[in-house]
XYZ file of C-alpha atoms in Angstrom:
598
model
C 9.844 -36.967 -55.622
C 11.766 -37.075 -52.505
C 9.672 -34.648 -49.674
C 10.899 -33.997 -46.306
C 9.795 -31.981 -43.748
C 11.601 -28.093 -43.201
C 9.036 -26.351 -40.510
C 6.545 -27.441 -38.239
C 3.724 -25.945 -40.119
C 3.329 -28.831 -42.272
C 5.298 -27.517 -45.530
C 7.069 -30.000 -47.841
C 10.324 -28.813 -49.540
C 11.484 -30.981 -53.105
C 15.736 -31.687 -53.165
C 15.432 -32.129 -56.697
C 13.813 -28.955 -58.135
C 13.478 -25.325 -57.693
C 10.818 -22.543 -57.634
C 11.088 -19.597 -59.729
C 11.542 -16.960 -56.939
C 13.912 -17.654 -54.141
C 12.643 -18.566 -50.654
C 13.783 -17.057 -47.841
C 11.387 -18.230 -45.270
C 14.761 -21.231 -44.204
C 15.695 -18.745 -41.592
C 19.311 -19.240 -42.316
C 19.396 -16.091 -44.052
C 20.211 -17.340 -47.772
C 18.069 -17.619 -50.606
C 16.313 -21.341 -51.256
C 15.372 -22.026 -54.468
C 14.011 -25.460 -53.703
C 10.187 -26.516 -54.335
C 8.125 -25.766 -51.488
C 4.482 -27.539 -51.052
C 2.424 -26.217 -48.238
C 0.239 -28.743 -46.317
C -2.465 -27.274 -44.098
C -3.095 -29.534 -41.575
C -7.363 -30.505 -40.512
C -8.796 -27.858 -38.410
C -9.409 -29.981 -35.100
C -5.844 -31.371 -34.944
C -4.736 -27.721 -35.570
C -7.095 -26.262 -32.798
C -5.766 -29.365 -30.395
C -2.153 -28.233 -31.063
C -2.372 -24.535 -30.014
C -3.275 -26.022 -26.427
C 0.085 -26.848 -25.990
C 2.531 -25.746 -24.515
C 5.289 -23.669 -26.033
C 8.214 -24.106 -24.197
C 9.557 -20.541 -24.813
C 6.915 -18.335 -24.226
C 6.845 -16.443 -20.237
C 4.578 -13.786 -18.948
C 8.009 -12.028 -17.316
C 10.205 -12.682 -19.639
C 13.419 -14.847 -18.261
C 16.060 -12.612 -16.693
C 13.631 -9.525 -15.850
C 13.175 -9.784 -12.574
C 13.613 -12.777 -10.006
C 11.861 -14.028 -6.781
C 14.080 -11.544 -4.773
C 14.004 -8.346 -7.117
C 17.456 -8.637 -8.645
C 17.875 -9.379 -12.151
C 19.188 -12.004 -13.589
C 20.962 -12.687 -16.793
C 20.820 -8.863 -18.070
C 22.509 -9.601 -21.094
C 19.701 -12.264 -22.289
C 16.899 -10.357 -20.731
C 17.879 -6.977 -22.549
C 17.125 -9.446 -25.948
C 14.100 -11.601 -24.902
C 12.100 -8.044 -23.304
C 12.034 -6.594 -26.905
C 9.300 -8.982 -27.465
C 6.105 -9.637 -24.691
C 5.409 -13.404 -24.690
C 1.692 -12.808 -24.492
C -0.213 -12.461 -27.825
C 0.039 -8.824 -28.953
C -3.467 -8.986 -30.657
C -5.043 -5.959 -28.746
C -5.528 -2.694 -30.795
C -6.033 0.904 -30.112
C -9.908 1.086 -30.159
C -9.420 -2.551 -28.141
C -7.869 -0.218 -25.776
C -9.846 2.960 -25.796
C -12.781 0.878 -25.120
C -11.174 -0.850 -22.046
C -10.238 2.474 -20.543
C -13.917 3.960 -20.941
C -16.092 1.145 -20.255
C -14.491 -1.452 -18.835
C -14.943 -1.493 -15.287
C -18.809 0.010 -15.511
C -20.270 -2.980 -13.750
C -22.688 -3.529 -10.779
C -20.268 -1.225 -8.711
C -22.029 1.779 -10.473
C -25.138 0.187 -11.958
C -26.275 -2.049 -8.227
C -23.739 -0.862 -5.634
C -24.184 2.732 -6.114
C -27.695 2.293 -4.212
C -26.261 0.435 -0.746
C -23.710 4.040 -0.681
C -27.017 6.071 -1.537
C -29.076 4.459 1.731
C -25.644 4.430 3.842
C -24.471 7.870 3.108
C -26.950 10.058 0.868
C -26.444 11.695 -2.735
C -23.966 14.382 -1.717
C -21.929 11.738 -0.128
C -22.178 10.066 -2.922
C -20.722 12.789 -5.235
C -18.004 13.786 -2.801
C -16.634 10.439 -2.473
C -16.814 8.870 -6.016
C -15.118 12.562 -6.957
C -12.513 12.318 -4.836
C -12.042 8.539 -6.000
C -12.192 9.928 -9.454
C -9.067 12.576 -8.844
C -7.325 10.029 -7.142
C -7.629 7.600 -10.113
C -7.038 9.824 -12.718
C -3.573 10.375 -10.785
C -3.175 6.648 -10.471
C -3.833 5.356 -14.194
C -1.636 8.213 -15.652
C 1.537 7.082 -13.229
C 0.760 3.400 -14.332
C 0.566 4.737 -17.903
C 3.884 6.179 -17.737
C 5.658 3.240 -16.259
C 3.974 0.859 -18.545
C 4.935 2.351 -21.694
C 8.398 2.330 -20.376
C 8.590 -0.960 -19.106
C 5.403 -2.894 -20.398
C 5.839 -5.679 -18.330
C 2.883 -8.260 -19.393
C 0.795 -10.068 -16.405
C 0.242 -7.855 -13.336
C 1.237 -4.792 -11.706
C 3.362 -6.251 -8.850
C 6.332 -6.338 -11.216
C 6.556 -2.906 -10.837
C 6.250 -3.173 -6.432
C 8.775 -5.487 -6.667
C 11.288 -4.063 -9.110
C 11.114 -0.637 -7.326
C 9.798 -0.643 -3.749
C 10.292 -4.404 -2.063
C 10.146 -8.147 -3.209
C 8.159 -8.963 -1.014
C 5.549 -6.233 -1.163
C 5.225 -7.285 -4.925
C 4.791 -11.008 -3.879
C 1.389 -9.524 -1.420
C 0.294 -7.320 -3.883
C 0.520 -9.612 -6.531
C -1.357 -12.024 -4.654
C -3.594 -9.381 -3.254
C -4.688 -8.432 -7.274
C -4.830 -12.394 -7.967
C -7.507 -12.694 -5.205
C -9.317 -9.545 -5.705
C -10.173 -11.013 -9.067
C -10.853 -14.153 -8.393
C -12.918 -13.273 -6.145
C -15.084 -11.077 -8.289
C -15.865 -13.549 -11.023
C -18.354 -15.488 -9.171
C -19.695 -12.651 -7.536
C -20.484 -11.117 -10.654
C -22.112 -14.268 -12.362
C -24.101 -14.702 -8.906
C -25.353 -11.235 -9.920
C -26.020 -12.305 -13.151
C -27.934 -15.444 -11.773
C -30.334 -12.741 -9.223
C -30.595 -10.358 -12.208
C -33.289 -12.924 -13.668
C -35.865 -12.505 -10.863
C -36.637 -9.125 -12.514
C -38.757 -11.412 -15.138
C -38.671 -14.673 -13.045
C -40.318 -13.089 -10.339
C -42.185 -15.878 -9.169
C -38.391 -18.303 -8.963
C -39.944 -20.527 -11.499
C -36.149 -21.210 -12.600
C -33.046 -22.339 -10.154
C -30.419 -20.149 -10.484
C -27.875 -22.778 -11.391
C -28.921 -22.505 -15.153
C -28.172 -19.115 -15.531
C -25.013 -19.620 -13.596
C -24.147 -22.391 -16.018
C -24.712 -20.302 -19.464
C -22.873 -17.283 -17.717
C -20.195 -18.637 -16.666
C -19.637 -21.227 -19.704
C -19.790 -18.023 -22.073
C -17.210 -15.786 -19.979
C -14.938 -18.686 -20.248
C -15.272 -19.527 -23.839
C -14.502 -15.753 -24.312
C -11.717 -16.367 -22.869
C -10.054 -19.599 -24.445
C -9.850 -17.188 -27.990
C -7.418 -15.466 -26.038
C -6.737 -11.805 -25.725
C -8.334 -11.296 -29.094
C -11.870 -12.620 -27.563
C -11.270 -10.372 -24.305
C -10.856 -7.941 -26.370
C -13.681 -8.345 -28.995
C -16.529 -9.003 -26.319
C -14.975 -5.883 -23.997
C -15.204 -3.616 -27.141
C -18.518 -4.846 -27.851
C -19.920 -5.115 -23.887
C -18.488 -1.212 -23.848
C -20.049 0.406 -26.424
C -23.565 -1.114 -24.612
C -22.719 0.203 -21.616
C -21.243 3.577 -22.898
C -24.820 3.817 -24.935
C -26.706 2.875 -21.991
C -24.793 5.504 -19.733
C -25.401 8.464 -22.193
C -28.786 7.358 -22.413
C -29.935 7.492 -18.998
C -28.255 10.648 -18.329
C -30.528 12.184 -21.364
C -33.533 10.367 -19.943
C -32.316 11.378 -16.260
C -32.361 15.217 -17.307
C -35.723 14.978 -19.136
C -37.086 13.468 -16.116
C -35.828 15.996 -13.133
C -37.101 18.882 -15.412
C -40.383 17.326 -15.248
C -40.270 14.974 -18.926
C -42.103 12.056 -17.152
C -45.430 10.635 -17.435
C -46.933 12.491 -14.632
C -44.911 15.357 -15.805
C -44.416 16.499 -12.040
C -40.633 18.717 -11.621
C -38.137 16.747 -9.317
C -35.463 19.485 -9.476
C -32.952 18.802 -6.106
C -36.429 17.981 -3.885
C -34.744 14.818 -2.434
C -31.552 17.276 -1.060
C -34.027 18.833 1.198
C -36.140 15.825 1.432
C -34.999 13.120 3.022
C -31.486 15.446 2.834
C -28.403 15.510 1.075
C -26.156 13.487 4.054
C -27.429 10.388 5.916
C -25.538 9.066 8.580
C -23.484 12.147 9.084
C -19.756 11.668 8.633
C -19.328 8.632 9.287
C -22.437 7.590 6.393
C -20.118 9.592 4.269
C -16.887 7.571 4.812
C -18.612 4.214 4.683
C -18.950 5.409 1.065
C -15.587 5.135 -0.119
C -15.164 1.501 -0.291
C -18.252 1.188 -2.310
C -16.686 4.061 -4.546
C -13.607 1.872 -4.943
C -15.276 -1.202 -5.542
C -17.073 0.339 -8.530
C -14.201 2.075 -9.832
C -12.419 -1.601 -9.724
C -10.085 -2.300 -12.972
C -9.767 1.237 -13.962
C -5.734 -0.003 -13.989
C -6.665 -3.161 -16.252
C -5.804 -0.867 -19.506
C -2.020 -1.277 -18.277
C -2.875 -4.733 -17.652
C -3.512 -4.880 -21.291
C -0.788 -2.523 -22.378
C 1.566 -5.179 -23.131
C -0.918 -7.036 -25.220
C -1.351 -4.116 -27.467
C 0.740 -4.106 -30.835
C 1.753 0.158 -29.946
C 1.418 0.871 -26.278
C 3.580 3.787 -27.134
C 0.230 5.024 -29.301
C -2.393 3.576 -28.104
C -1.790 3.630 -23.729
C -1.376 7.374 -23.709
C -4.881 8.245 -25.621
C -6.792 5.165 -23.258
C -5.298 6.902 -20.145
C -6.411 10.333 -21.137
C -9.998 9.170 -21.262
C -10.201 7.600 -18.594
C -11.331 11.056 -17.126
C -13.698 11.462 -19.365
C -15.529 7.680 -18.021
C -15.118 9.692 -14.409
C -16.736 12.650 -14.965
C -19.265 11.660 -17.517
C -20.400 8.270 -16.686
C -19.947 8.128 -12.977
C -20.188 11.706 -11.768
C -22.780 13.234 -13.712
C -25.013 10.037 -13.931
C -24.639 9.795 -9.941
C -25.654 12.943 -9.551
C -28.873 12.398 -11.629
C -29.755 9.742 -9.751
C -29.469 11.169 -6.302
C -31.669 13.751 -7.560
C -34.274 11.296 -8.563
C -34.023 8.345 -5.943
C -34.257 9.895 -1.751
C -31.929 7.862 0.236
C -34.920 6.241 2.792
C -36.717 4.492 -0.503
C -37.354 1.113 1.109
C -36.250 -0.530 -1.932
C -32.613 0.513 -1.275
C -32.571 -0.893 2.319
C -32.674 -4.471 0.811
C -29.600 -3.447 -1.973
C -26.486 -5.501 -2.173
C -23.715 -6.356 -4.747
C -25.554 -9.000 -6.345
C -29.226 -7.586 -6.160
C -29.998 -6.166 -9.452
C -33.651 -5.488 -8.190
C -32.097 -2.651 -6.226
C -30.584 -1.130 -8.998
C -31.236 2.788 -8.149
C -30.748 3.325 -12.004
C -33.771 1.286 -12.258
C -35.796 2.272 -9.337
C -35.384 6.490 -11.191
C -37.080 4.702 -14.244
C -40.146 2.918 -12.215
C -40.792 5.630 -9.987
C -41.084 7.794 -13.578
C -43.606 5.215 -14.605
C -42.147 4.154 -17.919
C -42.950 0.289 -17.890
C -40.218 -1.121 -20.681
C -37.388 0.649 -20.079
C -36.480 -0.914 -16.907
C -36.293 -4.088 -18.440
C -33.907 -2.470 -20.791
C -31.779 -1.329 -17.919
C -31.522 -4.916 -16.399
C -30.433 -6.162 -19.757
C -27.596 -3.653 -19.686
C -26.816 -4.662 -15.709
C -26.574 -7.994 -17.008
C -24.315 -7.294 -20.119
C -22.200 -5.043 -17.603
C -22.267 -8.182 -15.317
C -20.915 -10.358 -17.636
C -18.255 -8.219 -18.799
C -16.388 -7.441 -15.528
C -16.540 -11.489 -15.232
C -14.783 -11.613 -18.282
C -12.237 -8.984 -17.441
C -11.955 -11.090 -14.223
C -10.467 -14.331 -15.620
C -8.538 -11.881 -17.671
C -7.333 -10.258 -14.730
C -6.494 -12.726 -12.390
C -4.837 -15.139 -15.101
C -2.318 -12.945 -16.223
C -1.803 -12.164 -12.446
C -1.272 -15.669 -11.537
C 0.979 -16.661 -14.787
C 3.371 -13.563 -13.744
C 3.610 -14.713 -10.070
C 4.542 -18.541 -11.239
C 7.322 -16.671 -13.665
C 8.659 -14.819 -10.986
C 8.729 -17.794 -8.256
C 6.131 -16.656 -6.487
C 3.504 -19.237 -7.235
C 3.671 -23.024 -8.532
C 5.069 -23.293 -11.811
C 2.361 -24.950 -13.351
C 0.539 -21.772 -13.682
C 3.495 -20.390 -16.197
C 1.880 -22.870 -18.664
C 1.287 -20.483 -21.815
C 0.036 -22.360 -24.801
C 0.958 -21.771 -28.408
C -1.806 -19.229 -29.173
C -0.032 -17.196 -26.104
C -3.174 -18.049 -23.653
C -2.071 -18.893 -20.614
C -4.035 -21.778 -20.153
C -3.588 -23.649 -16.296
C -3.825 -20.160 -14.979
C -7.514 -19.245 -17.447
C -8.401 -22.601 -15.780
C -7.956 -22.265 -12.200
C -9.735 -18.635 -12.000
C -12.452 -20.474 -14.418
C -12.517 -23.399 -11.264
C -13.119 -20.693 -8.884
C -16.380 -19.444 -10.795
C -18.100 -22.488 -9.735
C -18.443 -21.149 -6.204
C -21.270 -19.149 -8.287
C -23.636 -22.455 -7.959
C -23.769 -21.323 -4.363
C -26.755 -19.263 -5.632
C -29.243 -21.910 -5.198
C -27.684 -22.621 -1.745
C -29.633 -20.069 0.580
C -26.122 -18.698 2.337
C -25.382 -17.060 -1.138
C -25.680 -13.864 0.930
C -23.540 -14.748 3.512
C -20.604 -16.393 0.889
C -20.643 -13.104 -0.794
C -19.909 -10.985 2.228
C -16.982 -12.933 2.854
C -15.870 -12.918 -0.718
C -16.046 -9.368 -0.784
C -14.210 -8.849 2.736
C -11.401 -10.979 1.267
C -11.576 -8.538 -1.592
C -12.757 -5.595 -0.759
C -9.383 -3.300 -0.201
C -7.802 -4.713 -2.361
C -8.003 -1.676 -5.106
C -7.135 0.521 -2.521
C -3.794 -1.331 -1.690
C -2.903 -1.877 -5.259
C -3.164 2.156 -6.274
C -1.577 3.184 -3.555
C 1.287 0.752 -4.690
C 1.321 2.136 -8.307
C 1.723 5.542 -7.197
C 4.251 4.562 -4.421
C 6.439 2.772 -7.351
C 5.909 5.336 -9.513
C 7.254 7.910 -7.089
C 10.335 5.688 -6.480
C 10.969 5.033 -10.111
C 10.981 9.104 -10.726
C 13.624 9.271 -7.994
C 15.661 6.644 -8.676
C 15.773 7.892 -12.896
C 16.340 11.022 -11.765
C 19.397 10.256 -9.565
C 20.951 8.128 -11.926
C 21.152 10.934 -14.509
C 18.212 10.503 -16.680
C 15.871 13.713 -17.852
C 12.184 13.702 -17.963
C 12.656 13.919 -21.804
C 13.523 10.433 -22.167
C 10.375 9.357 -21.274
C 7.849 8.412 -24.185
C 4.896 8.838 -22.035
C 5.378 11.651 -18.896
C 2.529 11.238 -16.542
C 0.391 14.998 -16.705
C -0.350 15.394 -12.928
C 3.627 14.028 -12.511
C 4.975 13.431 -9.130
C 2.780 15.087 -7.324
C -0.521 13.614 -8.481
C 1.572 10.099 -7.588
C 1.784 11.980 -4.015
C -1.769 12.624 -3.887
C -2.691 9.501 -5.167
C -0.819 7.560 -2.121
C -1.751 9.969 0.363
C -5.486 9.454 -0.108
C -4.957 5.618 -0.341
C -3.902 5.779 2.992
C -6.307 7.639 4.711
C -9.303 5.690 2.497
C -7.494 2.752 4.472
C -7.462 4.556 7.823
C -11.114 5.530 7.535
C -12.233 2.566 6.341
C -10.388 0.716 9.889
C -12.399 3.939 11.601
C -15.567 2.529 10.017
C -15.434 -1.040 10.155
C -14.308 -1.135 14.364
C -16.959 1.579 15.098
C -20.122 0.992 11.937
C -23.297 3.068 11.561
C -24.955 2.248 14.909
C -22.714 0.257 16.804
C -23.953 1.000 20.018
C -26.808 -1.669 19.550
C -24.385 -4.145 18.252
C -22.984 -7.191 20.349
C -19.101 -7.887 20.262
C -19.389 -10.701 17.939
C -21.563 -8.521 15.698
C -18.615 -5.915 15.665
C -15.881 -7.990 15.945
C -17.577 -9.826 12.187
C -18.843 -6.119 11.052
C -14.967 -5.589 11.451
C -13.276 -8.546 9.081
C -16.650 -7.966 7.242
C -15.004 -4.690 6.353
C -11.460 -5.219 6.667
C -10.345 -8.727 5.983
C -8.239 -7.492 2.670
C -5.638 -5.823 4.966
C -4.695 -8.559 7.226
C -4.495 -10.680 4.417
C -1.905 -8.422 2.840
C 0.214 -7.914 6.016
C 0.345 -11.311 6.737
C 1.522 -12.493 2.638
C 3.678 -9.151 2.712
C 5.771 -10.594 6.478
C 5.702 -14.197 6.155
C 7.797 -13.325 2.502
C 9.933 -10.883 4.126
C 11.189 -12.910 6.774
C 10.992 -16.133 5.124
C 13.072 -15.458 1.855
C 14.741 -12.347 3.677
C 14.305 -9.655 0.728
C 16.303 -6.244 0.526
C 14.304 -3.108 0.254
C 14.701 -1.582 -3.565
C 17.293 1.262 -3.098
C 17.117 4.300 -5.516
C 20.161 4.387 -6.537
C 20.906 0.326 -6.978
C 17.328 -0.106 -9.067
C 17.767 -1.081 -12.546
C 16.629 0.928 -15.200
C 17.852 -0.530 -18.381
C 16.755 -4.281 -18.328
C 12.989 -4.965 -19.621
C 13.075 -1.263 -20.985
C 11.146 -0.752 -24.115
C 13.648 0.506 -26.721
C 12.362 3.702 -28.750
C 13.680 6.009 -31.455
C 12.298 9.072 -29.522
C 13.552 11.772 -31.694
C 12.077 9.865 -34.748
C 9.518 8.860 -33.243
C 8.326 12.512 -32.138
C 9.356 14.015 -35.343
C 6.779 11.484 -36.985
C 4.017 12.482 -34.433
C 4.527 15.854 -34.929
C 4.364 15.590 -39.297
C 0.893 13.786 -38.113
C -0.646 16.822 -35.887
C 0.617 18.914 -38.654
C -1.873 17.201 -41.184
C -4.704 16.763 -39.089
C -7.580 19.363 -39.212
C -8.156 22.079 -36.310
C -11.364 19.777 -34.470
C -9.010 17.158 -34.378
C -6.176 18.709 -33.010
C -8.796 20.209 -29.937
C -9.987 16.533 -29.515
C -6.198 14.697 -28.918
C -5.619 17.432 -26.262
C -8.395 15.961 -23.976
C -8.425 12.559 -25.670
């Protein structure tokens, strides 16, 4: 029998006979009644197929927007949009999961105790709260714009389609770095976490760095499915752990504890509720914003989920719940149960698990296992932000080569949709970790963060500022509100908020960093590096944002000349609603109560 080859699967098709049932898997839309033998090709040649490249997959798809904000080829983009050329693998609880748990990492579990000793525990509240508002305002604008246009690989699309070219080129770069950045920070952490049990440094660091960050980045090469797997399975540890300690944390202020002794708010009025005064309190923001850090990675992600129209709405809406439970409450808990002047605070950093104020509320209770518990949960936490890291920051860097922005070579997107060069280069940069064992670990990290350290703040403030422009510009070119799939629920305004207190987080933090906590006893070197200690990020930005600008010579997005049709997700609203509404109709009265806050 004569067999040729008809697909690149490996299936046979026979000239000479026929099947039974017609085949219609030619693609040439007839019927083919002709034999068909599938061959399965061996598992390793398989697995080193996917790694290459498919030719006509793009983060941005072709056409959507260019190096210089206009678009190109409308009529092919308008086709090649319907379609994101990432893996759509992610699913609602993928999602969900993301949006509660994702970002809990050392920012709330280590971090949280350098903004207790700097500012005190009603800093603490007022600042992560008004972070909280601010985000929930944030993540709801990105929600709406991603449903609309879920434009896979990183937010800048959206700074350059509707504020400036060149502001998306720094912010995209800006989000790239801020990422990059935090993936060896985080396994460093991971590395230091150890001397809870290897007290005695019986153990170099470098093997733990080595199994941390060879896991993260196997996670990784499965694709979005893996991300999304170990997230969904990091998350629910973390959620557990958080619910946990807040039970435990109650039980302990109203006196549960071994010695049984009442803590009730005795550290407000003992050391006091402020330290540092104002300026203590302000010098909390950053470390606010750092812990909040990837809140916006559920749009990230949006694109990568098979119904964003579903599934993006219900993740944004609880993110406020991850606010006010998780951060909030279990902040407040432990600035009832850990005085700012503990001496074990003073030596707290970023990557200094021992100074974990979750932990130091457990030891000073006297309960001897469960701190070890709580480290094992800093170190899960750990590992998961470094895996939403290479997440991050590929899909950044893939978008930027798509758009011209970056070399091409980091467009390379295999046949499993992973996009490979890019998963490799912010994999490359993890191996700064092995600095652990160096003895200037401290001193890399400092400037890791400083490169780093704003960059949240720049890139909500640039979601709510597109957001704000996109609303304009749909509303003068005769579009209603009802159009929308997704309306953000704070609306314009919270996108006004949102940007306002970006800026003046930014101001402060300038405020701050020239003039720190006791500056009078400082040299001028030691304030001119307290300053790029604490404000690297925005010169960094300013000087991508003008060397762009006045190299390539961008226009500023005008309202009325933005386009609003090309990359837009195509929806049956009206059936669409009329389906969601037969749904609410069927569901019982508890769940009905839950989908209004969830």
């Amino acid at each position: 029998m004569d067999y040729h080859p008809y697909n690149d699967k490996g299936s046979f098709r026979s000239k000479n006979s026929f099947a039974l049932s017609p085949d219609y898997s030619s693609q040439r839309g007839e019927p083919s009644y002709e034999e068909t033998t599938i061959y399965k090709e061996r598992w390793p040649r398989s697995m080193y197929d996917s790694f290459k490249r498919d030719p006509n997959l793009t983060v941005t798809p072709r056409g959507v927007i260019g190096a210089n904000g206009r678009v190109f080829d409308p009529e092919i983009a308008a086709v090649v949009t319907a379609t994101s050329p990432l893996a759509r693998k992610l699913k609602s609880r993928h999602l969900q999961m993301i949006a509660i748990g994702g970002s809990i990492g050392t920012g709330l579990f280590v971090a949280s105790g350098k903004a207790l000793e700097a500012g005190g525990p009603a800093s603490i509240l007022i600042c992560f709260s008004l972070i909280g508002v601010m985000l929930y305002c944030t993540v709801h604008a990105l929600g709406e714009l991603a449903v609309l246009f879920p434009v896979a690989g990183s937010f800048s699309a959206y700074s350059t389609r509707f504020i400036d070219p060149a502001w998306g080129f720094a912010m995209g770069w800006n989000y790239a770095m801020q990422w990059l950045v935090v993936l060896p920070l985080e396994i460093i952490a991971a590395s230091i976490t150890i001397n809870f049990w290897d007290d005695k440094g019986k153990y170099d660091h470098a093997i733990f760095v080595t199994v941390f960050l060879f896991a993260i980045i196997v996670i990784n090469l499965f694709g979005v499915k893996g991300y999304g797997e170990a997230e969904f399975f990091f998350s629910i540890i973390k959620v557990i752990a958080c619910v946990g300690y807040i039970i435990l944390g109650v039980v302990l202020n109203c006196g549960g504890g071994v010695n049984g002794e009442y803590v009730g708010g005795r550290s407000w009025s003992n050391p006091g509720a402020f330290h540092n005064g104002f300026k203590g309190l302000c010098s909390v923001f950053v470390t606010a914003a750092f812990a909040f850090a990837g809140t916006e990675l559920v749009g990230l992600a949006a694109a990568e989920t098979a119904n964003p129209r579903k599934s993006l709405p219900t993740a944004v809406k609880q993110v406020f719940w991850r606010i006010s439970l998780f951060y909030i409450v279990s902040l407040t808990l432990v600035g009832l149960l850990v005085p700012y002047d503990d001496p074990r605070l003073l030596s707290g950093g970023s990557a200094n698990a021992a100074a974990s104020p979750f932990v130091i509320s457990i030891q000073n209770a006297g309960i001897e296992v469960l701190p070890s518990v709580m480290n094992v949960v800093i170190l899960i936490s750990v590992l998961s932000v470094g895996n939403s890291a290479i997440f991050g920051s590929s899909r950044t860097l893939a978008a930027l080569a798509d758009q011209g922005q970056a070399p091409k070579i980091l467009g390379y997107i295999d046949r499993k949709g992973r996009p490979l060069v890019a998963i490799g280069v912010a994999s490359a940069v993890g191996f700064i970790a092995f600095s652990a064992d160096s003895g200037a670990q401290g001193t890399v990290l400092d400037w890791m963060l400083a490169a780093s350290g704003l960059s949240s703040i720049c890139t909500w403030g640039s979601i709510c500022l597109a957001h704000i422009r996109f609303r304009r510009a749909w509303r003068l070119q005769g579009h209603s509100l009802d159009e929308l799939a997704f309306q953000s629920q704070p609306g314009v305004v919270g996108s006004w908020i949102g940007f306002i207190f970006n800026c003046l987080v930014l101001v402060v933090q300038f405020w701050v960093g020239a003039w720190p906590v006791g500056y009078e006893r400082k040299t001028s070197a030691q304030q001119v590096n307290s300053f790029f200690l604490s404000y690297l990020a925005c010169p960094i930005l300013v000087t991508f944002y003008v060397g762009y600008k006045f190299w390539f010579r961008t226009p500023f997005m005008r309202c009325k000349d933005m386009d609003l049709k090309t990359g837009i997700r195509e929806l049956n609203l009206p059936e669409l609603l009329a389906e969601e509404r037969a749904e609410r109709a069927a569901w019982p009265k508890w769940k009905k109560a839950y989908k209004v806050v969830c």
